[in-house]
Short mmCIF file of C-alpha atoms in Angstrom, two decimals:
data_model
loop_
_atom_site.label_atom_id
_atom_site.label_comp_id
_atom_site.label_asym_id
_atom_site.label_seq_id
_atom_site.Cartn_x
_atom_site.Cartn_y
_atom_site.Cartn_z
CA UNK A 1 0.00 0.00 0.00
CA UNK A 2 3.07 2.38 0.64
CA UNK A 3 3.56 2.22 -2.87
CA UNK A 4 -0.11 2.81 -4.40
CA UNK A 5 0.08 5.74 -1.84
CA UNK A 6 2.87 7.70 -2.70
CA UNK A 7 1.56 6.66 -6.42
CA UNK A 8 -1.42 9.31 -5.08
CA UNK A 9 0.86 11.55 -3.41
CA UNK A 10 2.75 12.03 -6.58
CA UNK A 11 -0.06 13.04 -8.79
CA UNK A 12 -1.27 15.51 -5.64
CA UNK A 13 2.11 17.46 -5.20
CA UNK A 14 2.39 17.01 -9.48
CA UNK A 15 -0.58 19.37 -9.40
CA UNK A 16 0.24 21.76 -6.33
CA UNK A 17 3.65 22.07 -8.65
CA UNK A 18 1.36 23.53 -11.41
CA UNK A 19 -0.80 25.77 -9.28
CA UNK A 20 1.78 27.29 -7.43
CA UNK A 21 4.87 27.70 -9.93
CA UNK A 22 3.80 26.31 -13.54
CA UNK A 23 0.90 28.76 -14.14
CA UNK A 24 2.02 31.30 -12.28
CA UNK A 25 5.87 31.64 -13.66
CA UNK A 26 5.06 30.28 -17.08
CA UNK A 27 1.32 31.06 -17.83
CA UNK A 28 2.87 33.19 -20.62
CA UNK A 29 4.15 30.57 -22.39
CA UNK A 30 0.82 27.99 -22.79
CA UNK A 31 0.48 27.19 -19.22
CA UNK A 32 -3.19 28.10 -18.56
CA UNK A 33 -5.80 27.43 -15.47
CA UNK A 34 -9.23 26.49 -16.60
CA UNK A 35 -10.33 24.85 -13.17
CA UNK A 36 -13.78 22.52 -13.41
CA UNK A 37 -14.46 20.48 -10.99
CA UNK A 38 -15.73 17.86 -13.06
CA UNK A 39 -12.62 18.17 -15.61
CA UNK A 40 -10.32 17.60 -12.80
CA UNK A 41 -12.31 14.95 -11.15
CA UNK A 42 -12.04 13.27 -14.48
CA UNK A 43 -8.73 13.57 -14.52
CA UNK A 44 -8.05 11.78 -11.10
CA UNK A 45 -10.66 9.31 -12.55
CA UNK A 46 -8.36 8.19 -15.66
CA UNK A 47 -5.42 8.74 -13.45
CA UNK A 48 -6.20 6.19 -10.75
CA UNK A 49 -7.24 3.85 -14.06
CA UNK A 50 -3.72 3.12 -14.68
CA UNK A 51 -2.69 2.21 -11.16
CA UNK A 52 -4.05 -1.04 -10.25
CA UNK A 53 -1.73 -2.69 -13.72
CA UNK A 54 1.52 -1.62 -11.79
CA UNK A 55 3.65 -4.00 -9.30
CA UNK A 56 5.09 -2.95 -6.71
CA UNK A 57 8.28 -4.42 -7.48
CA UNK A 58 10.37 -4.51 -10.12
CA UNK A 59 11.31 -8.63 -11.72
CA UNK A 60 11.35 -7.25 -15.32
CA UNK A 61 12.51 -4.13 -17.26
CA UNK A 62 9.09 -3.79 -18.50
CA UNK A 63 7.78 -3.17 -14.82
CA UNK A 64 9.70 -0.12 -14.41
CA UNK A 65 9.51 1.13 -17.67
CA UNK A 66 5.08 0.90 -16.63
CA UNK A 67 5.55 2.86 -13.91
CA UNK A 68 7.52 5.56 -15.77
CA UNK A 69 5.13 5.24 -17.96
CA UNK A 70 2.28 6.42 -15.66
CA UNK A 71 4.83 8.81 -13.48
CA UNK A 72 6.24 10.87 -16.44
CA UNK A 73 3.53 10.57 -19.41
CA UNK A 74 -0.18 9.66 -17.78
CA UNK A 75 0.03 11.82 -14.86
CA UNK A 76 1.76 15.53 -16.29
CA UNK A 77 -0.97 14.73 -19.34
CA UNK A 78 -4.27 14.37 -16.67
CA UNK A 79 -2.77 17.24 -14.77
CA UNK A 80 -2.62 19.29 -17.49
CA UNK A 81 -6.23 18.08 -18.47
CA UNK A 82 -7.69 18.66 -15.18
CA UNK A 83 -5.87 22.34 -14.67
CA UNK A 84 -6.54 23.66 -18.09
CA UNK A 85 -10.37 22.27 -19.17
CA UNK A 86 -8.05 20.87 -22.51
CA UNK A 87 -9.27 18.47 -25.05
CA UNK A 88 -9.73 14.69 -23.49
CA UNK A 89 -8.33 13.21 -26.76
CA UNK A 90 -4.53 13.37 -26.26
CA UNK A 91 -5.43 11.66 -22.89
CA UNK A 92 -7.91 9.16 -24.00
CA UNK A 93 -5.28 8.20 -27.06
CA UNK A 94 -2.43 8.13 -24.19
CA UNK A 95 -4.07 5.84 -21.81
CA UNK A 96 -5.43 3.57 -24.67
CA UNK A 97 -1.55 3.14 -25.78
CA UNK A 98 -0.53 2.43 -22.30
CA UNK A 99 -3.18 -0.51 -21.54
CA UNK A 100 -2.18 -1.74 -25.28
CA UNK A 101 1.63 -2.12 -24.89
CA UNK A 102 1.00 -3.42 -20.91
CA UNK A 103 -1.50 -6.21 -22.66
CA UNK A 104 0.83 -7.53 -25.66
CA UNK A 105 3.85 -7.27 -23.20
CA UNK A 106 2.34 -9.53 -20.26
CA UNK A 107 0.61 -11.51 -23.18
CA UNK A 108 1.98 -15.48 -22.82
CA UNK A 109 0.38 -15.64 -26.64
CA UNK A 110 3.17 -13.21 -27.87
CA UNK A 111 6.14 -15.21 -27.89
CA UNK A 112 10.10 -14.39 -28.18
CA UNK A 113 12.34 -16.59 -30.17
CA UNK A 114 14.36 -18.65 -29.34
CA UNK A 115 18.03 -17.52 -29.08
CA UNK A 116 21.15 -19.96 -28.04
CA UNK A 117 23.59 -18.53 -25.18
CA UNK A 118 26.52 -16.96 -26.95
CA UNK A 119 30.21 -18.57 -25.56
CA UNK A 120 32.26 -15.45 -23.95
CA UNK A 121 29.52 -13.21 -24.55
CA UNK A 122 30.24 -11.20 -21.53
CA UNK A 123 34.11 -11.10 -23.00
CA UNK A 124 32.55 -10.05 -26.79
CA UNK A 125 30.06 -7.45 -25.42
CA UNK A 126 33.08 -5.76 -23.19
CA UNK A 127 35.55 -6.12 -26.13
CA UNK A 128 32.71 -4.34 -28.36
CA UNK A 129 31.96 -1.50 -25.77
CA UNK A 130 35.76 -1.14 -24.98
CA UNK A 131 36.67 -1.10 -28.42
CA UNK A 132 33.97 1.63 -29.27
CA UNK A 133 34.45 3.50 -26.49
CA UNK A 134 38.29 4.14 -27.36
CA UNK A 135 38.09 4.83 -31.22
CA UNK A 136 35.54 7.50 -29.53
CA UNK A 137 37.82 9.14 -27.56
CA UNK A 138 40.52 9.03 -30.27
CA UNK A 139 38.24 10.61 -33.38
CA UNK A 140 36.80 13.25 -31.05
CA UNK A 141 40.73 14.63 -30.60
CA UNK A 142 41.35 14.29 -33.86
CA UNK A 143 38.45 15.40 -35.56
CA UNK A 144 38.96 19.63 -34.58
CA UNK A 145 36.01 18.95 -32.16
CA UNK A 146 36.33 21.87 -29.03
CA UNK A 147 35.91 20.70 -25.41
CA UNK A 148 34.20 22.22 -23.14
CA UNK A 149 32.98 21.00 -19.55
CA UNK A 150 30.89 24.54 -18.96
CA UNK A 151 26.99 23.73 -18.99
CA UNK A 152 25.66 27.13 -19.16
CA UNK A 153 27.87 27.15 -23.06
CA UNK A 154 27.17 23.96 -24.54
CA UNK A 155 24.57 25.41 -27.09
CA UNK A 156 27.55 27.20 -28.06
CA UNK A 157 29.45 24.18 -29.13
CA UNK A 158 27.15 21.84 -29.91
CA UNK A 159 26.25 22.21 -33.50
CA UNK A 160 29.96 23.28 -34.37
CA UNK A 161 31.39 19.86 -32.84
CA UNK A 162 28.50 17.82 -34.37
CA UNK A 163 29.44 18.74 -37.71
CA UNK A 164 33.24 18.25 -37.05
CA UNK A 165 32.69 14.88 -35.78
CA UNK A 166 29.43 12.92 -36.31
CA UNK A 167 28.87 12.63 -40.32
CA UNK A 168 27.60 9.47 -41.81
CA UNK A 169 27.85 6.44 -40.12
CA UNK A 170 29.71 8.62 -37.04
CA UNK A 171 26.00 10.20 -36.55
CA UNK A 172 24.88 6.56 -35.68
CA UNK A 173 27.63 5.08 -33.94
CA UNK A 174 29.02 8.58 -31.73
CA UNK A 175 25.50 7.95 -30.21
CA UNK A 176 25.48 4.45 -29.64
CA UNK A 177 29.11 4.98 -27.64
CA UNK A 178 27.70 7.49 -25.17
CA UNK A 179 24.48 6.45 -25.01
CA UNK A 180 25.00 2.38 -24.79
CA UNK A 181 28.51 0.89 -25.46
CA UNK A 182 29.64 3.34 -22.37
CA UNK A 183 26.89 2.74 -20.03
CA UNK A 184 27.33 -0.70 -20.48
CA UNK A 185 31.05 -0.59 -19.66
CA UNK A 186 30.57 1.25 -16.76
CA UNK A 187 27.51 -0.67 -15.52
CA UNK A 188 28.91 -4.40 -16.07
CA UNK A 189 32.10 -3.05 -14.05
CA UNK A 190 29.79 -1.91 -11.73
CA UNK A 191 28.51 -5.36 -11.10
CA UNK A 192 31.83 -7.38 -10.85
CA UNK A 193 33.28 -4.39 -8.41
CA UNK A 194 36.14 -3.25 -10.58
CA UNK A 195 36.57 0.31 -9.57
CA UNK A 196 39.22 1.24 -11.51
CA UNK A 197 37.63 -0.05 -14.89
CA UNK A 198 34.59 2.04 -13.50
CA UNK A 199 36.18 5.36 -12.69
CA UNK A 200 38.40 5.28 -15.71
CA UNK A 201 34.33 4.26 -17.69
CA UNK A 202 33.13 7.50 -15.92
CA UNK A 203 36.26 9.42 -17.31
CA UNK A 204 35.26 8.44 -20.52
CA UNK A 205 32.07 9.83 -20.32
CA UNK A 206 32.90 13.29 -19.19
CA UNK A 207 35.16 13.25 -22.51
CA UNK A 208 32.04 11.95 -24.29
CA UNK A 209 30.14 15.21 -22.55
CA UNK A 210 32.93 17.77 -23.31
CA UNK A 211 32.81 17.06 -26.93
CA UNK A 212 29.17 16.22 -27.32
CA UNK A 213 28.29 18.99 -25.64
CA UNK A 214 25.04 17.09 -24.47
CA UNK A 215 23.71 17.55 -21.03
CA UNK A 216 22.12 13.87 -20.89
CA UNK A 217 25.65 12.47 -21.42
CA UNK A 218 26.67 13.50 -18.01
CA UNK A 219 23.05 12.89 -16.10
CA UNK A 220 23.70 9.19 -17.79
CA UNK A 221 25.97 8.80 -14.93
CA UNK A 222 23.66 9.61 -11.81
CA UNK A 223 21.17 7.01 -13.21
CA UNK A 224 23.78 3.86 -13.89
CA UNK A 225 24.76 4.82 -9.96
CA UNK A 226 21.21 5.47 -9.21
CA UNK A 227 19.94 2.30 -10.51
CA UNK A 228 23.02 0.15 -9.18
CA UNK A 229 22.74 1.87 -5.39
CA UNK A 230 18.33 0.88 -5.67
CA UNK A 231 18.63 -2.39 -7.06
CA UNK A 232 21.79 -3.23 -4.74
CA UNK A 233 19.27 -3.10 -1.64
CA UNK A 234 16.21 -3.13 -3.13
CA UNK A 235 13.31 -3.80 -5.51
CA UNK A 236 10.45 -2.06 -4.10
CA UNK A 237 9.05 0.33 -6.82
CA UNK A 238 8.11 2.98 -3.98
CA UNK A 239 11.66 4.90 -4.46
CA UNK A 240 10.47 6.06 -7.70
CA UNK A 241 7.57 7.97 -6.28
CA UNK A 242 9.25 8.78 -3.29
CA UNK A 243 11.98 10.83 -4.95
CA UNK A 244 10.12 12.83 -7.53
CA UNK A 245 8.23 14.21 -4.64
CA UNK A 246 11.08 15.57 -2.71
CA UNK A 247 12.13 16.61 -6.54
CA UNK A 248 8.67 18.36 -6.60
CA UNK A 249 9.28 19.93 -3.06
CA UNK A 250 12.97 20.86 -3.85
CA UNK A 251 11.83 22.89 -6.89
CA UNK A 252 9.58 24.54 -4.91
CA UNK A 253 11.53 25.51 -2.00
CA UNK A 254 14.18 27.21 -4.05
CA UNK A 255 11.20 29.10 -6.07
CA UNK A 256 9.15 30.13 -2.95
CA UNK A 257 12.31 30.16 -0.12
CA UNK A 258 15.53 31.67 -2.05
CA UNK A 259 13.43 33.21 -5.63
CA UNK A 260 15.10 30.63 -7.51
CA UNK A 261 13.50 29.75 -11.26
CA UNK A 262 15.76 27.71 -13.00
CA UNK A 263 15.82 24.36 -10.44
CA UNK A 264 11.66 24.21 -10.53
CA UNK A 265 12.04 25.12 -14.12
CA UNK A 266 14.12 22.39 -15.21
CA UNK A 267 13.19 19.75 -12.98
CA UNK A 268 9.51 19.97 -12.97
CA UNK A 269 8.32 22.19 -15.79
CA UNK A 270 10.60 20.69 -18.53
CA UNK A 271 10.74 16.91 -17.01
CA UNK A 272 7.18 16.56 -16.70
CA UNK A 273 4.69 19.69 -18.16
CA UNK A 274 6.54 20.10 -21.48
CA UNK A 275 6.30 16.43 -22.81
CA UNK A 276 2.39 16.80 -22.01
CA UNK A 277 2.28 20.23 -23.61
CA UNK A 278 3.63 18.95 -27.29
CA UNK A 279 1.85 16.22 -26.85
CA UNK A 280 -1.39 18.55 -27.26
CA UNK A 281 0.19 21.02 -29.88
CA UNK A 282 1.27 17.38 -31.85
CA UNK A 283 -2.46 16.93 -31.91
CA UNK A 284 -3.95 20.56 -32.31
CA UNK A 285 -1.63 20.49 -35.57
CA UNK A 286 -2.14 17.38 -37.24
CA UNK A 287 -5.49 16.66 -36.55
CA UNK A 288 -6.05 19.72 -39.21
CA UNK A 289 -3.11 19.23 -41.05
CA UNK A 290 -1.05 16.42 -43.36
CA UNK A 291 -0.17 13.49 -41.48
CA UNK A 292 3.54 12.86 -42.26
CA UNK A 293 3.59 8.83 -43.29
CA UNK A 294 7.20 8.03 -42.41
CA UNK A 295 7.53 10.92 -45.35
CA UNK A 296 10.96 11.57 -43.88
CA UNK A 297 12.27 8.53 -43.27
CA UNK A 298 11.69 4.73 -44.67
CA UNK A 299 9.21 6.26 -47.14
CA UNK A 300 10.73 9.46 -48.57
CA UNK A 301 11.15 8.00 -51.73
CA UNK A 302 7.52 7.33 -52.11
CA UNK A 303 6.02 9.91 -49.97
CA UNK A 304 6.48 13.55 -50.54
CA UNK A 305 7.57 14.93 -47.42
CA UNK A 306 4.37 17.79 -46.76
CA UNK A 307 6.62 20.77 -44.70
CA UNK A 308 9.81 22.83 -45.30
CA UNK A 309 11.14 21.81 -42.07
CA UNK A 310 11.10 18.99 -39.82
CA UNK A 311 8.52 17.66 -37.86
CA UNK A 312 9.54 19.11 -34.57
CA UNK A 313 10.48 22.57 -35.92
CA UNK A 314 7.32 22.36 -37.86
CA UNK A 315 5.48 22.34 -34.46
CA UNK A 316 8.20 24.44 -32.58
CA UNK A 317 7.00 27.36 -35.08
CA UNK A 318 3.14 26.21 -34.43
CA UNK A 319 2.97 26.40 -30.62
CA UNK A 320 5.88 29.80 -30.69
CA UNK A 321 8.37 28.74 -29.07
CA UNK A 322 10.86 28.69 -32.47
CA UNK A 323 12.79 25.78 -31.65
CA UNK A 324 12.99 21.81 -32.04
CA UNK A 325 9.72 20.33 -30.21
CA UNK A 326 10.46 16.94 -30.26
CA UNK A 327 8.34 14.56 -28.08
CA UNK A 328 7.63 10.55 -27.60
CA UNK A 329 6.41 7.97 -29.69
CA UNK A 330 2.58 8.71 -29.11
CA UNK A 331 3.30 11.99 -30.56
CA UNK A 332 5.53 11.35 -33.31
CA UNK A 333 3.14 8.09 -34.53
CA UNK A 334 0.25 10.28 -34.66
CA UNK A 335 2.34 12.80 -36.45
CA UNK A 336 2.68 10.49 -39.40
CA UNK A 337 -0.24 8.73 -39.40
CA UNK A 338 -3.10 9.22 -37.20
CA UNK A 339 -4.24 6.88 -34.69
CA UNK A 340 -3.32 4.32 -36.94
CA UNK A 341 0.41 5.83 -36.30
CA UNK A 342 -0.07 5.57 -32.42
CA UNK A 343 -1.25 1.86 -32.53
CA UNK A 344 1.60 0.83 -34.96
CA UNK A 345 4.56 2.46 -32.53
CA UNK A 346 2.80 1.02 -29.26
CA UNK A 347 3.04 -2.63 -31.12
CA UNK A 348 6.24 -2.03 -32.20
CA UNK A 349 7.57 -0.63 -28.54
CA UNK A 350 5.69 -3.87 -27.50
CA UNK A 351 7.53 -6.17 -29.32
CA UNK A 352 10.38 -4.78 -27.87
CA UNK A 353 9.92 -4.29 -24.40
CA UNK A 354 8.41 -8.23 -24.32
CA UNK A 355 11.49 -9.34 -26.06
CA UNK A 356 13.81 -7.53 -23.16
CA UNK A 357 10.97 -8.91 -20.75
CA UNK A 358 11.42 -12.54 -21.87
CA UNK A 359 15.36 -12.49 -22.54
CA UNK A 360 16.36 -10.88 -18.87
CA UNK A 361 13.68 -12.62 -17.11
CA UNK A 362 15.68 -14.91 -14.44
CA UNK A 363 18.76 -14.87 -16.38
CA UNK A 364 20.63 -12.80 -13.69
CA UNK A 365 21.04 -9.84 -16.47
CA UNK A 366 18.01 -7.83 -14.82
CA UNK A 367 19.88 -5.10 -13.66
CA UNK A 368 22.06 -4.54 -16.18
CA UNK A 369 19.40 -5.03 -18.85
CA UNK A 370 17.47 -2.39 -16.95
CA UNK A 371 20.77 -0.01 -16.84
CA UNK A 372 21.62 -0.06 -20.74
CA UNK A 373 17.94 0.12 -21.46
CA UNK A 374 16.37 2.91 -19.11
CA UNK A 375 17.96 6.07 -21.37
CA UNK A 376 16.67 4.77 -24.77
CA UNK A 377 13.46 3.57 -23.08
CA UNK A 378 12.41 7.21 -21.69
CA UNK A 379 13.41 9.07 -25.02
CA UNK A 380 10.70 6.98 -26.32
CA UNK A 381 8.72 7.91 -23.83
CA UNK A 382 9.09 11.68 -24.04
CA UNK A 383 11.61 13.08 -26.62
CA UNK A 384 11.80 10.93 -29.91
CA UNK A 385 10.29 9.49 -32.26
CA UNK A 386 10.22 5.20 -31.63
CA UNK A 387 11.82 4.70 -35.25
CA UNK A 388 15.03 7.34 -33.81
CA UNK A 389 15.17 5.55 -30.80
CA UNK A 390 15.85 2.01 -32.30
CA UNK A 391 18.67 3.00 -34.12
CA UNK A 392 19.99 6.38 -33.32
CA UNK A 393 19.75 6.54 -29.89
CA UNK A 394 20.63 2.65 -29.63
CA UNK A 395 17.40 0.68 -28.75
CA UNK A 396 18.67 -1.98 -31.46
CA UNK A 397 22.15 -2.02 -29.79
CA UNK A 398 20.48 -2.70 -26.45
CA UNK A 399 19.05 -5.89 -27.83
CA UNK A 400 22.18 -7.41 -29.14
CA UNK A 401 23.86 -6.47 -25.89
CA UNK A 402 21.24 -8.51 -24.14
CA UNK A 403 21.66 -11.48 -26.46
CA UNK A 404 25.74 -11.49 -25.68
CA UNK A 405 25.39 -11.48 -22.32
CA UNK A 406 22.43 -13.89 -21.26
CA UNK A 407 23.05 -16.47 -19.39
CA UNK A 408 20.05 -19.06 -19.30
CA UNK A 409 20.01 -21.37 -22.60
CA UNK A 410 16.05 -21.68 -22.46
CA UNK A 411 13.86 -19.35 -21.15
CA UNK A 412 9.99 -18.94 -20.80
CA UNK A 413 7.71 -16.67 -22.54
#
């Protein structure tokens, strides 16, 4: 009950965050109030929906990957319903995904192949990851790239180093160093308690960061430890909860007790409210306007792509904010097609997250399954579009990983 409670908790101090410093600090910007009683008693309604689906531990990746689910997509989206009197649609299409990928996933009908155990595929996988992981560090000082360890200036840097070191087959791979070959490194190191391979895999990374010049290279770091320190005592889901509302009440004791904007800002409007905000400017804009159809991607050379700029500059312009609005798969599928975009991603992310289900599942891999997989996972979730996350930010790469370094030779679906 602990759990199911803070569950509640959460979505209560979720909303106090956007009555007290959403609305009021960035009203401005989209965030409205339209209070009804009804809409927001709605919104608890569809909330509490999702709940009873959710264990309160974690045995697979796909458990924790539900509860994110419902902590960082279905509650900031019925929160914003029940604050702002907003169309129902985005949340009814939301929810509908969610029960859809938890039914195929925990579906015995839906079943994995069958795939041997590789020999030394804990040696190949390391090998791989090492192997990456150095030509990485090599290119970047050789390609002209600048480094710079400064957060407040990596806009400044970003686009410049990109271009000096990530063309062609560099965009794919440069990504799949950072964002899985190192976290794998330092996570498997992790788990056979060789500090030195793990500090000198953390070094690594804040080279990665310096020349990347991407925040979430660096935050990669407090999740592996995160996730190790949790799962090395524990596997009660109530942490989750727990720590996004002292999150919530940090943000707003720097905002109310010391005037401070940027911690609330970052940690609570642009974690949680902003996901749920494109996800209703994805649907004010195509529900009157060309669907996409994969128009810029598998199908460009049948489909004439419909915009002058990309899909999430299309809608940055739309909702005013100028820049690159990119959100999760439910956004990006009904981009391209419709609804019949948001029920092909949520099989396709459910084909995946039942195949990680199936090949961790008492193999002894959990944890680091759940370590290599939790980045690519939320972008999903939140900030790409599902076809992006499979191969640019890795989601295929976290799949042969998993092969190379399971251990049981049968498992059950």
């Amino acid at each position: 009950m602990i759990f199911y409670l803070l569950m509640l908790a959460f979505r209560f101090f979720l909303d106090a965050s956007y009555f007290l410093f959403v609305n009021p600090v960035f009203g401005y910007s989209g965030f409205s109030l339209g209070f009804s009683g009804v809409t927001y008693g709605l919104s608890w309604l569809i909330y509490l929906v999702s709940l009873p689906v959710l264990r309160a531990r974690i045995f697979v990746i796909s458990d924790y990957f539900f509860i994110t689910f419902v902590l960082f997509v279905i509650a900031p989206i019925t929160s914003l319903y029940g604050l702002t009197g907003w169309s129902v649609r985005p949340v009814v299409v939301t929810v509908f995904s969610f029960f859809l990928l938890f039914f195929i996933v925990k579906s015995s009908r839906v079943k994995v192949p069958y795939f041997p155990v590789v020999r030394q595929g804990n040696n190949l996988a390391i090998f791989i990851s090492s192997g990456m992981m150095l030509f990485l560090v090599v290119w970047y000082f050789i390609s002209g790239a600048s480094f710079n360890l400064n957060f407040a200036s990596v806009y400044d840097f970003r686009a410049e180093n990109a271009e000096l070191s990530s063309g062609g087959i560099l965009a794919y791979t440069n990504n799949w160093t950072y964002k899985i070959f190192s976290i794998f490194f330092i996570s498997y190191f992790l788990w056979k308690k060789n500090w030195f391979l793990v500090v000198l895999g953390c070094l690594a990374q804040v080279v990665f960061y310096g020349y990347s010049a991407h925040k979430s290279v660096l935050f990669s770091l407090l999740l592996i430890f995160g996730i190790w320190f949790w799962f090395g005592r524990s596997d009660k889901a109530y942490v989750l909860p727990l720590g996004l509302i002292f999150v919530f009440c940090g943000g707003l004791f720097f905002y109310f007790a010391l005037d401070h904007l940027v911690l609330g800002s970052m940690l609570i409007r642009r974690v949680f409210y902003i996901p749920a905000y494109l996800t209703y400017q994805y649907f004010d804009f195509f529900s009157s306007n060309q669907f996409v159809y994969w128009s810029n991607s598998f199908l460009s050379g049948f489909v004439d792509y419909p915009y002058d700029l990309s899909i999430s500059m299309t809608i940055g312009q739309y909702e005013g904010s100028g820049g690159g609005a990119n959100n999760g798969y439910i956004s990006s599928g009904y981009a391209h097609f419709g609804y019949w975009g948001v029920f092909i991603y949520t099989v396709i992310f459910a084909l995946v997250l039942r195949f990680l289900d199936v090949v961790t599942k008492n193999s002894g891999v959990l944890w680091l399954g759940l370590a290599i997989s939790i980045v690519p996972l939320r972008d999903a979730l939140i900030s790409s579009d599902l076809l992006t996350t499979l191969l640019t930010h890795g989601l295929i790469v976290i799949i042969f990983l998993v092969l190379l370094i399971k251990k049981n030779p049968a498992y059950e679906n």
